[in-house]
Short mmCIF file of C-alpha atoms in Angstrom, two decimals:
data_model
loop_
_atom_site.label_atom_id
_atom_site.label_comp_id
_atom_site.label_asym_id
_atom_site.label_seq_id
_atom_site.Cartn_x
_atom_site.Cartn_y
_atom_site.Cartn_z
CA MET A 29 -21.16 -44.65 27.19
CA THR A 30 -17.71 -42.16 27.71
CA GLU A 31 -17.70 -38.22 27.57
CA ALA A 32 -15.17 -39.06 24.65
CA THR A 33 -17.50 -41.76 22.90
CA GLU A 34 -20.40 -38.80 23.58
CA ALA A 35 -18.05 -35.75 22.24
CA SER A 36 -17.85 -37.09 18.71
CA GLU A 37 -21.61 -37.71 18.66
CA THR A 38 -23.44 -35.27 16.47
CA SER A 39 -26.73 -37.04 15.91
CA GLU A 40 -28.50 -35.36 18.02
CA ALA A 41 -27.29 -31.51 17.75
CA PRO A 42 -29.51 -29.56 15.38
CA GLU A 43 -28.23 -28.22 12.29
CA ALA A 44 -26.93 -24.69 12.49
CA SER A 45 -29.70 -22.07 12.38
CA GLY A 46 -29.55 -19.51 9.71
CA THR A 47 -29.83 -15.49 10.47
CA THR A 48 -31.88 -12.83 9.50
CA GLY A 49 -31.19 -9.58 7.76
CA SER A 50 -29.85 -7.98 4.49
CA SER A 51 -26.21 -9.68 4.54
CA ALA A 52 -24.05 -12.16 6.62
CA ARG A 53 -22.25 -9.00 8.16
CA SER A 54 -25.60 -7.59 9.48
CA ARG A 55 -25.97 -10.15 12.77
CA ALA A 56 -23.17 -9.40 15.15
CA LEU A 57 -20.79 -12.11 16.25
CA SER A 58 -21.35 -14.60 18.86
CA ALA A 59 -19.04 -15.96 21.48
CA CYS A 60 -19.13 -17.80 24.52
CA LEU A 61 -15.86 -18.02 26.42
CA PHE A 62 -15.80 -21.36 28.99
CA GLY A 63 -13.13 -22.00 31.92
CA VAL A 64 -12.30 -18.74 33.60
CA PRO A 65 -14.79 -19.90 36.98
CA GLY A 66 -13.34 -17.33 39.67
CA ALA A 67 -12.29 -14.71 37.97
CA HIS A 68 -12.70 -11.91 40.56
CA LEU A 69 -10.85 -13.86 43.28
CA ASN A 70 -8.06 -15.01 40.87
CA LEU A 71 -6.38 -12.36 39.28
CA GLY A 72 -4.66 -15.14 37.56
CA VAL A 73 -7.67 -16.27 35.79
CA GLY A 74 -9.09 -12.61 35.66
CA ALA A 75 -6.19 -11.97 33.23
CA LEU A 76 -7.32 -14.78 31.19
CA ARG A 77 -10.87 -13.55 30.84
CA ALA A 78 -10.55 -9.73 30.39
CA ALA A 79 -7.35 -10.30 27.83
CA THR A 80 -9.70 -12.91 26.13
CA LEU A 81 -12.44 -10.24 26.12
CA GLY A 82 -10.75 -7.23 25.22
CA GLY A 83 -8.73 -8.89 22.26
CA LEU A 84 -12.05 -10.17 21.09
CA LEU A 85 -14.28 -7.05 21.15
CA ALA A 86 -11.38 -4.69 20.24
CA ARG A 87 -11.60 -6.94 17.03
CA GLU A 88 -15.76 -7.10 17.01
CA PRO A 89 -17.25 -4.32 19.13
CA GLY A 90 -20.43 -5.43 19.05
CA ALA A 91 -20.00 -9.08 19.11
CA ASP A 92 -22.27 -10.78 21.70
CA VAL A 93 -20.44 -12.22 23.86
CA THR A 94 -21.01 -15.18 26.94
CA VAL A 95 -19.25 -15.39 29.83
CA PHE A 96 -19.99 -18.81 31.21
CA ASP A 97 -18.72 -18.43 35.57
CA ASP A 98 -19.88 -20.30 38.48
CA GLY A 99 -22.75 -18.21 39.23
CA TRP A 100 -26.60 -18.49 39.14
CA GLY A 101 -28.61 -17.65 36.15
CA GLN A 102 -28.09 -15.34 33.23
CA ARG A 103 -26.69 -11.88 34.38
CA ALA A 104 -25.52 -8.43 32.69
CA GLY A 105 -21.38 -8.12 33.37
CA HIS A 106 -19.07 -6.09 31.62
CA THR A 107 -15.28 -6.17 30.46
CA PHE A 108 -12.69 -3.28 29.79
CA VAL A 109 -11.80 -2.41 26.59
CA ALA A 110 -8.82 -0.05 25.97
CA GLY A 111 -9.85 1.31 29.37
CA ARG A 112 -13.86 1.62 29.12
CA PRO A 113 -16.24 -0.95 30.22
CA VAL A 114 -18.16 -2.86 27.83
CA PRO A 115 -21.27 -4.66 28.62
CA ILE A 116 -21.09 -8.58 28.50
CA SER A 117 -23.56 -11.50 29.09
CA LEU A 118 -23.19 -13.88 32.25
CA ALA A 119 -24.41 -17.38 32.27
CA GLY A 120 -24.07 -19.80 35.08
CA ALA A 121 -22.38 -23.09 34.68
CA ARG A 122 -21.60 -25.62 37.10
CA HIS A 123 -20.41 -28.97 37.83
CA SER A 124 -23.62 -29.45 40.23
CA ARG A 125 -25.68 -32.13 42.59
CA ARG A 126 -28.35 -29.68 41.75
CA TYR A 127 -29.36 -31.83 38.78
CA HIS A 128 -32.74 -29.78 38.50
CA ARG A 129 -30.58 -26.23 37.60
CA PRO A 130 -30.36 -25.50 34.16
CA GLU A 131 -27.13 -24.09 35.50
CA SER A 132 -25.92 -27.78 35.96
CA TYR A 133 -23.69 -29.29 32.70
CA LEU A 134 -25.97 -32.14 33.23
CA ASN A 135 -28.90 -30.45 33.10
CA MET A 136 -27.52 -28.85 29.92
CA ARG A 137 -26.73 -32.61 28.70
CA ILE A 138 -29.84 -33.57 29.15
CA SER A 139 -32.15 -30.87 27.60
CA ALA A 140 -29.83 -31.00 24.53
CA ALA A 141 -31.10 -34.76 24.45
CA LEU A 142 -34.43 -33.27 24.90
CA GLY A 143 -34.19 -30.78 22.25
CA GLY A 144 -33.01 -28.14 24.45
CA LEU A 145 -36.17 -27.56 26.95
CA GLY A 146 -35.85 -24.05 27.04
CA ASN A 147 -32.14 -24.19 28.69
CA ALA A 148 -31.22 -20.51 28.46
CA GLY A 149 -27.58 -21.80 28.99
CA LEU A 150 -27.74 -24.06 25.56
CA ALA A 151 -29.65 -21.94 24.21
CA ARG A 152 -26.10 -19.78 23.90
CA ILE A 153 -23.80 -22.49 22.98
CA ASP A 154 -26.30 -23.31 20.52
CA ALA A 155 -26.19 -19.81 18.82
CA ALA A 156 -22.26 -19.32 19.12
CA ASP A 157 -20.26 -18.74 16.22
CA VAL A 158 -17.24 -20.01 18.70
CA VAL A 159 -16.66 -21.32 21.63
CA LEU A 160 -13.75 -20.55 23.66
CA ASP A 161 -12.33 -22.59 26.48
CA VAL A 162 -9.29 -21.76 28.38
CA SER A 163 -9.35 -24.30 30.95
CA GLY A 164 -8.13 -21.68 33.43
CA GLY A 165 -4.66 -22.45 31.53
CA ASP A 166 -3.58 -25.44 33.24
CA SER A 167 -6.67 -27.42 34.23
CA PHE A 168 -7.14 -29.35 31.27
CA SER A 169 -5.70 -32.14 33.67
CA ASP A 170 -6.74 -34.97 36.00
CA ILE A 171 -3.44 -33.87 38.51
CA TYR A 172 -6.37 -32.13 40.40
CA GLY A 173 -8.98 -34.70 40.85
CA GLU A 174 -11.48 -36.50 38.51
CA HIS A 175 -14.11 -33.64 39.48
CA ARG A 176 -11.69 -30.97 38.23
CA PHE A 177 -11.37 -32.75 35.22
CA ARG A 178 -15.44 -33.55 34.99
CA THR A 179 -15.73 -29.90 35.32
CA VAL A 180 -13.17 -28.75 32.78
CA ALA A 181 -14.46 -31.29 30.67
CA TRP A 182 -18.19 -30.65 30.44
CA PRO A 183 -17.68 -26.95 28.57
CA LYS A 184 -15.85 -28.91 25.58
CA ARG A 185 -18.45 -32.14 25.68
CA LEU A 186 -21.46 -29.90 25.21
CA ALA A 187 -19.46 -27.73 22.60
CA LEU A 188 -18.97 -30.27 20.30
CA LEU A 189 -22.60 -32.45 21.12
CA ARG A 190 -23.84 -28.81 19.47
CA ARG A 191 -21.39 -28.87 16.52
CA ARG A 192 -20.37 -25.52 17.75
CA PRO A 193 -16.57 -24.49 16.81
CA LEU A 194 -14.75 -25.19 19.67
CA VAL A 195 -11.31 -23.25 20.40
CA LEU A 196 -8.92 -24.58 23.15
CA LEU A 197 -7.28 -21.27 23.98
CA PRO A 198 -3.45 -21.17 24.11
CA GLN A 199 -3.71 -23.58 27.80
CA THR A 200 -1.44 -26.84 29.26
CA TYR A 201 -2.61 -30.61 28.19
CA GLY A 202 -1.93 -33.06 31.28
CA PRO A 203 -0.34 -34.46 33.06
CA PHE A 204 -2.87 -36.97 32.84
CA ARG A 205 -2.32 -40.00 35.63
CA SER A 206 -5.14 -41.88 34.34
CA THR A 207 -4.96 -43.75 31.27
CA ARG A 208 -8.94 -43.71 30.74
CA LEU A 209 -9.01 -39.96 31.81
CA ARG A 210 -5.86 -39.25 29.10
CA SER A 211 -7.89 -41.22 26.48
CA GLU A 212 -11.17 -38.79 27.16
CA ALA A 213 -9.16 -35.33 26.88
CA ALA A 214 -7.26 -36.28 23.95
CA ALA A 215 -10.93 -37.13 22.50
CA LEU A 216 -12.14 -34.28 23.03
CA VAL A 217 -8.90 -32.05 21.78
CA ARG A 218 -9.74 -34.36 18.37
CA GLY A 219 -13.09 -32.65 17.86
CA ALA A 220 -11.90 -28.87 19.09
CA ARG A 221 -11.88 -26.68 15.79
CA MET A 222 -8.22 -25.64 16.76
CA ALA A 223 -6.49 -26.43 19.97
CA TRP A 224 -3.34 -23.77 21.21
CA ALA A 225 -0.88 -24.61 23.78
CA ARG A 226 1.43 -21.58 25.30
CA ASP A 227 4.71 -22.43 25.24
CA PRO A 228 6.65 -25.25 24.06
CA GLU A 229 6.59 -27.52 26.30
CA SER A 230 3.06 -27.46 26.54
CA TYR A 231 2.92 -28.32 22.88
CA ALA A 232 4.96 -30.71 23.30
CA ALA A 233 2.56 -32.18 26.05
CA LEU A 234 -0.16 -31.26 22.81
CA ALA A 235 1.50 -33.36 20.52
CA ASP A 236 1.80 -36.61 22.54
CA LEU A 237 -1.50 -36.40 23.67
CA LEU A 238 -2.77 -36.57 20.22
CA GLY A 239 -0.08 -38.31 18.75
CA PRO A 240 -0.37 -39.28 14.65
CA ASP A 241 -3.70 -37.09 15.25
CA LEU A 242 -1.95 -33.96 15.50
CA ASP A 243 -2.14 -31.66 12.78
CA PRO A 244 -0.41 -28.21 12.80
CA LEU A 245 -2.66 -26.27 11.19
CA ARG A 246 -5.04 -26.72 14.05
CA HIS A 247 -3.05 -27.74 16.69
CA ARG A 248 -0.43 -24.88 17.39
CA GLU A 249 1.87 -23.18 19.82
CA GLY A 250 1.13 -19.89 20.96
CA VAL A 251 1.88 -17.70 24.18
CA ASP A 252 -0.29 -17.11 27.00
CA VAL A 253 -3.18 -14.81 26.35
CA ALA A 254 -2.39 -12.87 29.32
CA PHE A 255 -0.06 -11.23 27.57
CA ALA A 256 -2.33 -9.21 25.72
CA LEU A 257 -3.90 -7.85 29.18
CA GLU A 258 -4.15 -4.16 29.22
CA SER A 259 -3.02 -2.24 31.92
CA ARG A 260 -5.29 0.26 33.75
CA ALA A 261 -4.40 2.60 36.46
CA PRO A 262 -6.38 1.92 39.68
CA ASP A 263 -9.38 3.56 41.03
CA GLU A 264 -9.09 6.85 43.41
CA PRO A 265 -7.94 6.70 46.25
CA ALA A 266 -5.96 3.82 45.68
CA TYR A 267 -4.17 5.33 42.72
CA GLN A 268 -3.07 8.73 44.76
CA ARG A 269 -1.70 6.74 47.46
CA LEU A 270 0.01 4.06 45.28
CA ALA A 271 1.69 6.68 42.44
CA GLY A 272 2.49 8.89 45.31
CA TRP A 273 4.42 5.91 46.81
CA PHE A 274 6.14 4.94 43.57
CA GLU A 275 6.70 8.66 42.74
CA ALA A 276 8.52 9.14 46.43
CA ASP A 277 11.53 7.68 45.76
CA PRO A 278 13.83 7.16 42.50
CA GLY A 279 15.54 3.94 43.79
CA PRO A 280 14.49 0.20 42.32
CA VAL A 281 11.44 -1.01 43.21
CA ALA A 282 10.74 -5.00 43.94
CA GLY A 283 7.74 -6.51 43.54
CA ILE A 284 6.93 -9.77 46.06
CA ASN A 285 4.07 -11.83 45.85
CA VAL A 286 3.76 -14.71 48.33
CA SER A 287 1.02 -17.24 47.84
CA GLY A 288 -1.30 -18.47 50.74
CA LEU A 289 -0.88 -21.46 49.79
CA MET A 290 2.57 -22.61 49.09
CA SER A 291 3.33 -20.92 52.39
CA ARG A 292 0.83 -23.50 54.44
CA PRO A 293 2.06 -26.63 55.88
CA GLU A 294 -0.64 -28.49 54.06
CA GLY A 295 0.39 -27.20 50.73
CA ARG A 296 4.20 -27.86 50.85
CA VAL A 297 3.55 -30.94 51.76
CA GLN A 298 0.85 -31.32 48.76
CA PHE A 299 3.20 -30.02 45.99
CA GLY A 300 6.48 -31.41 47.70
CA LEU A 301 8.21 -28.02 48.20
CA ALA A 302 11.55 -28.67 49.56
CA GLY A 303 12.00 -25.44 52.35
CA ASP A 304 9.09 -22.76 53.58
CA THR A 305 8.42 -20.62 50.60
CA SER A 306 7.38 -17.57 53.25
CA ARG A 307 10.46 -17.52 55.24
CA VAL A 308 12.35 -17.00 51.80
CA ALA A 309 10.31 -14.37 51.03
CA ASN A 310 10.64 -12.96 54.23
CA ARG A 311 14.82 -13.15 53.92
CA LEU A 312 14.59 -12.10 50.64
CA CYS A 313 12.43 -8.92 51.81
CA GLU A 314 15.11 -8.41 54.42
CA ARG A 315 18.13 -8.73 52.25
CA LEU A 316 16.49 -6.25 49.62
CA LEU A 317 15.54 -3.55 52.23
CA GLU A 318 19.34 -3.65 53.45
CA GLN A 319 19.87 -1.68 50.41
CA SER A 320 18.95 1.41 51.42
CA GLU A 321 18.23 2.49 48.41
CA THR A 322 15.31 -0.29 47.24
CA ARG A 323 11.70 -0.47 48.46
CA VAL A 324 9.56 -4.04 48.36
CA ILE A 325 5.55 -3.71 47.35
CA ILE A 326 3.68 -7.00 48.15
CA VAL A 327 1.32 -7.77 45.61
CA PRO A 328 -1.61 -10.30 46.57
CA HIS A 329 -2.84 -11.95 43.68
CA VAL A 330 -5.21 -14.84 44.31
CA LEU A 331 -7.71 -12.58 47.20
CA THR A 332 -10.52 -16.01 48.51
CA PRO A 333 -11.28 -14.75 52.06
CA ASN A 334 -11.12 -17.61 55.02
CA GLY A 335 -9.89 -19.63 51.73
CA ALA A 336 -6.67 -21.77 52.35
CA ASP A 337 -5.87 -20.21 48.62
CA ASP A 338 -5.70 -16.65 49.87
CA ASP A 339 -2.54 -14.58 49.07
CA ARG A 340 -3.72 -12.03 51.18
CA VAL A 341 -3.39 -12.99 54.54
CA ALA A 342 -0.47 -13.83 53.53
CA SER A 343 1.02 -10.89 52.51
CA GLU A 344 -0.12 -9.18 55.54
CA ARG A 345 2.04 -11.37 57.10
CA LEU A 346 5.01 -10.72 55.52
CA TYR A 347 4.06 -6.94 55.76
CA ALA A 348 3.70 -6.64 59.34
CA ALA A 349 6.93 -8.62 59.85
CA LEU A 350 8.73 -5.52 57.83
CA ALA A 351 6.98 -2.74 58.36
CA PRO A 352 7.89 -1.68 61.87
CA ARG A 353 11.33 -2.02 60.78
CA TYR A 354 11.25 -0.37 57.28
CA GLY A 355 8.40 2.08 57.67
CA ASP A 356 7.02 2.94 54.19
CA ARG A 357 9.96 1.62 52.57
CA VAL A 358 7.63 -0.89 52.48
CA ALA A 359 4.34 -1.20 51.01
CA LEU A 360 0.83 -4.20 50.60
CA ALA A 361 -0.99 -3.33 47.43
CA PRO A 362 -4.89 -2.52 48.21
CA SER A 363 -7.70 -4.98 47.77
CA GLY A 364 -10.46 -4.63 45.13
CA LEU A 365 -7.60 -4.34 42.22
CA ASP A 366 -8.35 -6.22 39.26
CA PRO A 367 -6.35 -7.79 36.98
CA HIS A 368 -5.46 -4.98 34.84
CA GLN A 369 -5.17 -2.81 38.17
CA SER A 370 -2.77 -5.48 39.49
CA LYS A 371 -0.40 -5.26 36.37
CA TRP A 372 -0.58 -1.38 36.02
CA VAL A 373 1.29 -2.13 39.93
CA ILE A 374 3.21 -4.74 38.74
CA GLY A 375 4.36 -3.04 35.56
CA HIS A 376 5.96 0.00 38.25
CA THR A 377 8.24 -2.22 39.93
CA SER A 378 11.65 -2.87 38.75
CA TRP A 379 11.87 -6.50 39.64
CA PHE A 380 8.97 -9.11 40.60
CA CYS A 381 9.13 -12.34 42.34
CA GLY A 382 6.43 -14.57 42.02
CA MET A 383 5.35 -17.44 43.18
CA ARG A 384 1.56 -17.47 41.32
CA MET A 385 2.96 -17.22 37.76
CA HIS A 386 0.23 -15.31 35.78
CA SER A 387 1.71 -12.60 38.55
CA THR A 388 4.76 -12.80 36.78
CA ILE A 389 3.34 -12.81 33.41
CA ALA A 390 2.19 -9.57 34.16
CA ALA A 391 5.61 -8.78 35.16
CA LEU A 392 7.24 -10.31 31.50
CA SER A 393 4.39 -8.97 29.79
CA SER A 394 4.96 -5.07 31.05
CA GLY A 395 8.53 -5.79 30.27
CA VAL A 396 9.13 -5.94 33.82
CA PRO A 397 12.20 -8.46 34.92
CA ALA A 398 10.99 -11.82 36.78
CA ALA A 399 11.67 -14.83 38.76
CA VAL A 400 8.95 -17.31 39.56
CA VAL A 401 8.81 -19.59 42.79
CA ALA A 402 8.02 -22.82 40.82
CA TYR A 403 5.57 -25.52 42.52
CA SER A 404 4.88 -27.19 39.32
CA ASP A 405 6.79 -27.39 35.62
CA LYS A 406 4.31 -24.74 34.11
CA ALA A 407 6.45 -22.11 34.80
CA ARG A 408 9.25 -23.31 33.05
CA GLY A 409 7.43 -23.36 29.72
CA VAL A 410 5.87 -19.63 29.97
CA PHE A 411 8.91 -18.19 30.95
CA ALA A 412 10.86 -19.96 28.56
CA SER A 413 8.48 -18.31 25.74
CA VAL A 414 10.08 -15.37 26.00
CA GLY A 415 13.79 -16.41 26.99
CA GLN A 416 13.54 -16.65 30.74
CA ARG A 417 13.65 -20.23 31.76
CA ARG A 418 16.82 -19.33 34.06
CA HIS A 419 14.70 -17.79 35.96
CA VAL A 420 12.37 -20.13 37.27
CA ALA A 421 13.14 -20.88 40.50
CA ASP A 422 11.88 -24.48 41.09
CA ALA A 423 10.68 -24.79 45.00
CA ARG A 424 10.47 -28.68 44.69
CA ARG A 425 14.20 -29.07 43.78
CA LEU A 426 15.34 -26.26 45.69
CA ALA A 427 15.81 -25.89 49.83
CA ASP A 428 15.91 -22.60 51.38
CA ASP A 429 19.02 -21.06 51.43
CA ALA A 430 19.22 -22.04 47.30
CA LEU A 431 16.16 -21.21 46.24
CA LEU A 432 17.31 -17.48 48.06
CA ASP A 433 20.48 -17.53 45.70
CA ALA A 434 18.39 -18.20 42.91
CA LEU A 435 15.83 -15.17 43.45
CA TRP A 436 18.81 -13.26 44.32
CA THR A 437 20.85 -13.98 41.42
CA SER A 438 17.40 -13.16 39.39
CA TRP A 439 17.37 -9.48 41.36
CA THR A 440 21.37 -8.54 40.88
CA GLY A 441 20.96 -9.62 36.70
CA ARG A 442 17.78 -7.42 36.53
CA ALA A 443 19.01 -5.08 34.01
CA GLU A 444 20.54 -7.81 31.84
CA THR A 445 17.01 -8.80 31.78
CA ALA A 446 15.32 -6.24 30.91
CA ALA A 447 17.44 -5.47 28.24
CA GLU A 448 16.55 -9.10 26.71
CA LEU A 449 13.05 -8.62 27.08
CA ALA A 450 13.05 -4.91 25.47
CA VAL A 451 13.04 -7.71 22.98
CA ARG A 452 11.39 -10.42 23.54
CA THR A 453 8.21 -9.34 25.00
CA PRO A 454 7.12 -6.73 22.24
CA ALA A 455 7.32 -10.35 20.48
CA ALA A 456 5.14 -12.52 23.01
CA VAL A 457 2.50 -9.36 23.29
CA GLY A 458 2.40 -9.33 19.06
CA ARG A 459 2.33 -13.00 19.04
CA ALA A 460 -0.86 -12.98 21.42
CA ALA A 461 -2.67 -10.48 19.18
CA ALA A 462 -2.04 -12.47 15.90
CA GLN A 463 -3.40 -15.74 17.60
CA MET A 464 -6.45 -13.72 18.47
CA ASP A 465 -6.75 -12.58 15.09
CA GLU A 466 -7.38 -16.03 13.97
CA PHE A 467 -9.45 -16.67 16.81
CA VAL A 468 -11.76 -14.39 15.74
CA ALA A 469 -11.28 -15.04 11.96
CA LEU A 470 -12.78 -18.69 12.92
CA ALA A 471 -15.70 -17.11 14.38
CA ARG A 472 -16.31 -14.54 11.23
CA ALA A 473 -15.53 -17.50 8.86
CA GLU A 474 -18.77 -19.28 10.90
CA ARG A 475 -20.83 -16.31 10.95
CA ASP A 476 -20.53 -16.22 7.46
CA ARG A 477 -21.37 -19.85 6.88
CA ARG A 478 -24.53 -19.86 8.40
CA ALA A 479 -25.96 -16.91 7.27
CA PRO A 480 -29.17 -17.73 5.12
CA ALA A 481 -28.18 -18.75 1.19
CA GLY A 482 -29.00 -15.59 -1.15
CA VAL A 483 -28.06 -13.23 1.51
CA ARG A 484 -23.92 -13.35 1.90
#
């Protein structure tokens, strides 16, 4: 039996359980969030998690929210809402060969077939009024391998199996190389209560995936949820150091994010890059700093110590190449910033160039002109959603000189871009808020539907 077939089965799931209390609204709304593993290491995934939780809990302050992550067991956690920590629950969920562990998706699946067997993660899914799933923003695809696809598909499969309303948050769909996996993905999307794409190109891919089953009421075009991420100042002593640096000179500040993966030879081969993005970043910074009034701050966005994906090493290498010559006109953002705080740093720049797409979303959503050094098509759609497609520099097609020229054109045109974003950014942030209203409305309706007869 395929995952696609299983996802459509409902016979073994229990009927939605009733609740106790004097009214439907006496019970706190319950929600699960999947698709944000490693959020403390990848600030882009962290931004998706933080923005989703912040939006949900701002609307339902008493909500019982469980974030499924790649940890072990059931744990207490927190998120920030309006700058204040709010408690949430964390639950481990893994596509793991440790089948005996309750965090294993297969263990959850077997437990479901046997009536639950006390699996705590499965119980949280059963209790949920809505299951939200963002697939890391761009991972509902098989281009990263079948294991990654299975990891992303499992939560959707379990939510449908347990007959819980599944909402696929704004994300990309595909591409799919395998006809079989594409068919399974389509079945999962068809089973979702709602499926949102995060830009026009992603919506076209969603429409192509669903074919005649596309329903404009359920299948929607939105914006990346990170557009709604709140900015928050860093903690001390980082705040004083950063604020002092930004205030030390009134001239423009260029922000730079270099990708550890794109900077490695293996990454260049993997993505088919036309040149050396590390060298281009160095040349860009030197050209910026040749303008005596300009300063540069380097902002890592993926922090995986000793990992191939780590931005910190590439950032430190760039800083070390520039600091002896340019001194304190160059800064390196400190370690330990969360997505809110990284957005605060990026929001204080005059222009931002990122190799990590969510670092550039932090800029665009702050009204900061930005360019992205792209290694895939995903950035093109997101930039187009705020009228900035011309600022996508495709590193697969542009060799060093052409890539540098594209970024320099973006820098020199930042005043015009800022004027455009002054109009487009509030519209995008408003769309992010409106789509969150719809997610919460669906969850509230399900909570009310599950209330015992006579207490609605």
